[in-house]
Amino acid sequence: MERGAKPEFFGVTELAVDLTEVAARRPLSGERLYSAGLTLFDVDLATIGAALAGGVPLSEALPQRIWEDGSLPLLLALRAAAAWQAARV
């Protein structure tokens, strides 16, 4: 309701910091409305990409919680990022 059903940006970003640093970060005052309920995951894109390249279905390659709770844009973004990571190796 807060967004009024407006489209939102969605993306996946590879960070150079670990999960602990992200969790400890204090959001800017304007971000609090949209970042108060964060759920953080470490995702190993290389492992997921290798599994996908080996024929493992996305539902089995991703961590179970992400597969069960992730939105379609998140699942597709992770699939694309993992495939790109596997191609780089």
mmCIF file with all atom_site columns, C-alpha atoms in Angstrom:
data_model
loop_
_atom_site.group_PDB
_atom_site.id
_atom_site.type_symbol
_atom_site.label_atom_id
_atom_site.label_alt_id
_atom_site.label_comp_id
_atom_site.label_asym_id
_atom_site.label_entity_id
_atom_site.label_seq_id
_atom_site.pdbx_PDB_ins_code
_atom_site.Cartn_x
_atom_site.Cartn_y
_atom_site.Cartn_z
_atom_site.occupancy
_atom_site.B_iso_or_equiv
_atom_site.pdbx_formal_charge
_atom_site.auth_seq_id
_atom_site.auth_comp_id
_atom_site.auth_asym_id
_atom_site.auth_atom_id
_atom_site.pdbx_PDB_model_num
ATOM 1  C CA . MET A 1 1  ? 0.000  0.000   0.000   1.00 0.00 ? 1  MET A CA 1
ATOM 2  C CA . GLU A 1 2  ? 2.890  2.342   0.724   1.00 0.00 ? 2  GLU A CA 1
ATOM 3  C CA . ARG A 1 3  ? 4.074  2.166   -2.882  1.00 0.00 ? 3  ARG A CA 1
ATOM 4  C CA . GLY A 1 4  ? 0.578  2.558   -4.350  1.00 0.00 ? 4  GLY A CA 1
ATOM 5  C CA . ALA A 1 5  ? 1.071  -0.451  -6.675  1.00 0.00 ? 5  ALA A CA 1
ATOM 6  C CA . LYS A 1 6  ? 3.746  1.445   -8.593  1.00 0.00 ? 6  LYS A CA 1
ATOM 7  C CA . PRO A 1 7  ? 6.438  -0.509  -10.441 1.00 0.00 ? 7  PRO A CA 1
ATOM 8  C CA . GLU A 1 8  ? 9.649  -0.970  -8.536  1.00 0.00 ? 8  GLU A CA 1
ATOM 9  C CA . PHE A 1 9  ? 13.249 -1.471  -9.583  1.00 0.00 ? 9  PHE A CA 1
ATOM 10 C CA . PHE A 1 10 ? 14.690 -4.920  -9.025  1.00 0.00 ? 10 PHE A CA 1
ATOM 11 C CA . GLY A 1 11 ? 18.292 -6.009  -9.351  1.00 0.00 ? 11 GLY A CA 1
ATOM 12 C CA . VAL A 1 12 ? 20.991 -8.255  -7.964  1.00 0.00 ? 12 VAL A CA 1
ATOM 13 C CA . THR A 1 13 ? 24.368 -6.810  -6.967  1.00 0.00 ? 13 THR A CA 1
ATOM 14 C CA . GLU A 1 14 ? 27.576 -8.646  -6.167  1.00 0.00 ? 14 GLU A CA 1
ATOM 15 C CA . LEU A 1 15 ? 29.154 -6.987  -3.129  1.00 0.00 ? 15 LEU A CA 1
ATOM 16 C CA . ALA A 1 16 ? 32.753 -6.950  -1.952  1.00 0.00 ? 16 ALA A CA 1
ATOM 17 C CA . VAL A 1 17 ? 31.665 -7.130  1.700   1.00 0.00 ? 17 VAL A CA 1
ATOM 18 C CA . ASP A 1 18 ? 30.352 -10.059 3.684   1.00 0.00 ? 18 ASP A CA 1
ATOM 19 C CA . LEU A 1 19 ? 26.902 -10.634 5.158   1.00 0.00 ? 19 LEU A CA 1
ATOM 20 C CA . THR A 1 20 ? 27.970 -9.397  8.600   1.00 0.00 ? 20 THR A CA 1
ATOM 21 C CA . GLU A 1 21 ? 28.990 -5.996  7.228   1.00 0.00 ? 21 GLU A CA 1
ATOM 22 C CA . VAL A 1 22 ? 25.753 -5.599  5.307   1.00 0.00 ? 22 VAL A CA 1
ATOM 23 C CA . ALA A 1 23 ? 23.661 -6.539  8.346   1.00 0.00 ? 23 ALA A CA 1
ATOM 24 C CA . ALA A 1 24 ? 25.540 -4.037  10.519  1.00 0.00 ? 24 ALA A CA 1
ATOM 25 C CA . ARG A 1 25 ? 25.038 -1.166  8.087   1.00 0.00 ? 25 ARG A CA 1
ATOM 26 C CA . ARG A 1 26 ? 22.674 1.554   9.257   1.00 0.00 ? 26 ARG A CA 1
ATOM 27 C CA . PRO A 1 27 ? 20.236 2.575   6.500   1.00 0.00 ? 27 PRO A CA 1
ATOM 28 C CA . LEU A 1 28 ? 19.951 6.212   5.520   1.00 0.00 ? 28 LEU A CA 1
ATOM 29 C CA . SER A 1 29 ? 16.886 7.912   6.979   1.00 0.00 ? 29 SER A CA 1
ATOM 30 C CA . GLY A 1 30 ? 15.044 7.858   3.624   1.00 0.00 ? 30 GLY A CA 1
ATOM 31 C CA . GLU A 1 31 ? 15.714 4.133   3.172   1.00 0.00 ? 31 GLU A CA 1
ATOM 32 C CA . ARG A 1 32 ? 14.181 2.940   6.430   1.00 0.00 ? 32 ARG A CA 1
ATOM 33 C CA . LEU A 1 33 ? 10.689 2.580   5.005   1.00 0.00 ? 33 LEU A CA 1
ATOM 34 C CA . TYR A 1 34 ? 11.932 0.153   2.343   1.00 0.00 ? 34 TYR A CA 1
ATOM 35 C CA . SER A 1 35 ? 14.794 -1.572  4.138   1.00 0.00 ? 35 SER A CA 1
ATOM 36 C CA . ALA A 1 36 ? 13.481 -2.181  7.652   1.00 0.00 ? 36 ALA A CA 1
ATOM 37 C CA . GLY A 1 37 ? 12.613 -5.830  7.013   1.00 0.00 ? 37 GLY A CA 1
ATOM 38 C CA . LEU A 1 38 ? 15.686 -7.167  5.223   1.00 0.00 ? 38 LEU A CA 1
ATOM 39 C CA . THR A 1 39 ? 16.366 -10.872 4.866   1.00 0.00 ? 39 THR A CA 1
ATOM 40 C CA . LEU A 1 40 ? 20.000 -11.449 3.911   1.00 0.00 ? 40 LEU A CA 1
ATOM 41 C CA . PHE A 1 41 ? 21.535 -14.509 2.237   1.00 0.00 ? 41 PHE A CA 1
ATOM 42 C CA . ASP A 1 42 ? 25.020 -15.416 1.123   1.00 0.00 ? 42 ASP A CA 1
ATOM 43 C CA . VAL A 1 43 ? 24.659 -16.815 -2.383  1.00 0.00 ? 43 VAL A CA 1
ATOM 44 C CA . ASP A 1 44 ? 27.466 -18.728 -4.096  1.00 0.00 ? 44 ASP A CA 1
ATOM 45 C CA . LEU A 1 45 ? 26.845 -17.862 -7.749  1.00 0.00 ? 45 LEU A CA 1
ATOM 46 C CA . ALA A 1 46 ? 29.725 -20.019 -8.998  1.00 0.00 ? 46 ALA A CA 1
ATOM 47 C CA . THR A 1 47 ? 28.299 -23.132 -7.320  1.00 0.00 ? 47 THR A CA 1
ATOM 48 C CA . ILE A 1 48 ? 24.777 -22.406 -8.540  1.00 0.00 ? 48 ILE A CA 1
ATOM 49 C CA . GLY A 1 49 ? 26.078 -21.725 -12.058 1.00 0.00 ? 49 GLY A CA 1
ATOM 50 C CA . ALA A 1 50 ? 28.046 -24.969 -12.124 1.00 0.00 ? 50 ALA A CA 1
ATOM 51 C CA . ALA A 1 51 ? 24.976 -26.890 -10.950 1.00 0.00 ? 51 ALA A CA 1
ATOM 52 C CA . LEU A 1 52 ? 22.817 -25.283 -13.639 1.00 0.00 ? 52 LEU A CA 1
ATOM 53 C CA . ALA A 1 53 ? 25.461 -26.016 -16.299 1.00 0.00 ? 53 ALA A CA 1
ATOM 54 C CA . GLY A 1 54 ? 25.419 -29.638 -15.126 1.00 0.00 ? 54 GLY A CA 1
ATOM 55 C CA . GLY A 1 55 ? 21.678 -29.878 -15.725 1.00 0.00 ? 55 GLY A CA 1
ATOM 56 C CA . VAL A 1 56 ? 20.466 -29.414 -12.149 1.00 0.00 ? 56 VAL A CA 1
ATOM 57 C CA . PRO A 1 57 ? 17.067 -27.648 -12.123 1.00 0.00 ? 57 PRO A CA 1
ATOM 58 C CA . LEU A 1 58 ? 16.978 -24.139 -10.692 1.00 0.00 ? 58 LEU A CA 1
ATOM 59 C CA . SER A 1 59 ? 14.672 -25.356 -7.916  1.00 0.00 ? 59 SER A CA 1
ATOM 60 C CA . GLU A 1 60 ? 17.448 -27.646 -6.681  1.00 0.00 ? 60 GLU A CA 1
ATOM 61 C CA . ALA A 1 61 ? 20.415 -25.364 -7.423  1.00 0.00 ? 61 ALA A CA 1
ATOM 62 C CA . LEU A 1 62 ? 19.192 -22.446 -5.306  1.00 0.00 ? 62 LEU A CA 1
ATOM 63 C CA . PRO A 1 63 ? 19.063 -22.451 -1.518  1.00 0.00 ? 63 PRO A CA 1
ATOM 64 C CA . GLN A 1 64 ? 15.643 -23.805 -0.512  1.00 0.00 ? 64 GLN A CA 1
ATOM 65 C CA . ARG A 1 65 ? 14.523 -20.641 1.307   1.00 0.00 ? 65 ARG A CA 1
ATOM 66 C CA . ILE A 1 66 ? 15.236 -18.476 -1.742  1.00 0.00 ? 66 ILE A CA 1
ATOM 67 C CA . TRP A 1 67 ? 13.423 -20.892 -4.043  1.00 0.00 ? 67 TRP A CA 1
ATOM 68 C CA . GLU A 1 68 ? 10.398 -21.030 -1.749  1.00 0.00 ? 68 GLU A CA 1
ATOM 69 C CA . ASP A 1 69 ? 10.172 -17.326 -0.840  1.00 0.00 ? 69 ASP A CA 1
ATOM 70 C CA . GLY A 1 70 ? 11.835 -15.561 -3.762  1.00 0.00 ? 70 GLY A CA 1
ATOM 71 C CA . SER A 1 71 ? 9.894  -13.569 -6.299  1.00 0.00 ? 71 SER A CA 1
ATOM 72 C CA . LEU A 1 72 ? 10.062 -14.531 -9.959  1.00 0.00 ? 72 LEU A CA 1
ATOM 73 C CA . PRO A 1 73 ? 12.282 -11.517 -10.782 1.00 0.00 ? 73 PRO A CA 1
ATOM 74 C CA . LEU A 1 74 ? 14.696 -12.542 -7.996  1.00 0.00 ? 74 LEU A CA 1
ATOM 75 C CA . LEU A 1 75 ? 14.847 -16.165 -9.173  1.00 0.00 ? 75 LEU A CA 1
ATOM 76 C CA . LEU A 1 76 ? 15.451 -15.133 -12.793 1.00 0.00 ? 76 LEU A CA 1
ATOM 77 C CA . ALA A 1 77 ? 18.082 -12.563 -11.780 1.00 0.00 ? 77 ALA A CA 1
ATOM 78 C CA . LEU A 1 78 ? 19.947 -15.151 -9.690  1.00 0.00 ? 78 LEU A CA 1
ATOM 79 C CA . ARG A 1 79 ? 19.742 -17.676 -12.539 1.00 0.00 ? 79 ARG A CA 1
ATOM 80 C CA . ALA A 1 80 ? 21.175 -15.143 -14.990 1.00 0.00 ? 80 ALA A CA 1
ATOM 81 C CA . ALA A 1 81 ? 23.913 -14.023 -12.576 1.00 0.00 ? 81 ALA A CA 1
ATOM 82 C CA . ALA A 1 82 ? 24.883 -17.641 -11.832 1.00 0.00 ? 82 ALA A CA 1
ATOM 83 C CA . ALA A 1 83 ? 25.014 -18.508 -15.538 1.00 0.00 ? 83 ALA A CA 1
ATOM 84 C CA . TRP A 1 84 ? 27.174 -15.445 -16.188 1.00 0.00 ? 84 TRP A CA 1
ATOM 85 C CA . GLN A 1 85 ? 29.462 -16.381 -13.273 1.00 0.00 ? 85 GLN A CA 1
ATOM 86 C CA . ALA A 1 86 ? 29.819 -19.949 -14.599 1.00 0.00 ? 86 ALA A CA 1
ATOM 87 C CA . ALA A 1 87 ? 30.710 -18.636 -18.063 1.00 0.00 ? 87 ALA A CA 1
ATOM 88 C CA . ARG A 1 88 ? 33.460 -16.420 -16.560 1.00 0.00 ? 88 ARG A CA 1
ATOM 89 C CA . VAL A 1 89 ? 35.216 -19.354 -14.897 1.00 0.00 ? 89 VAL A CA 1
#
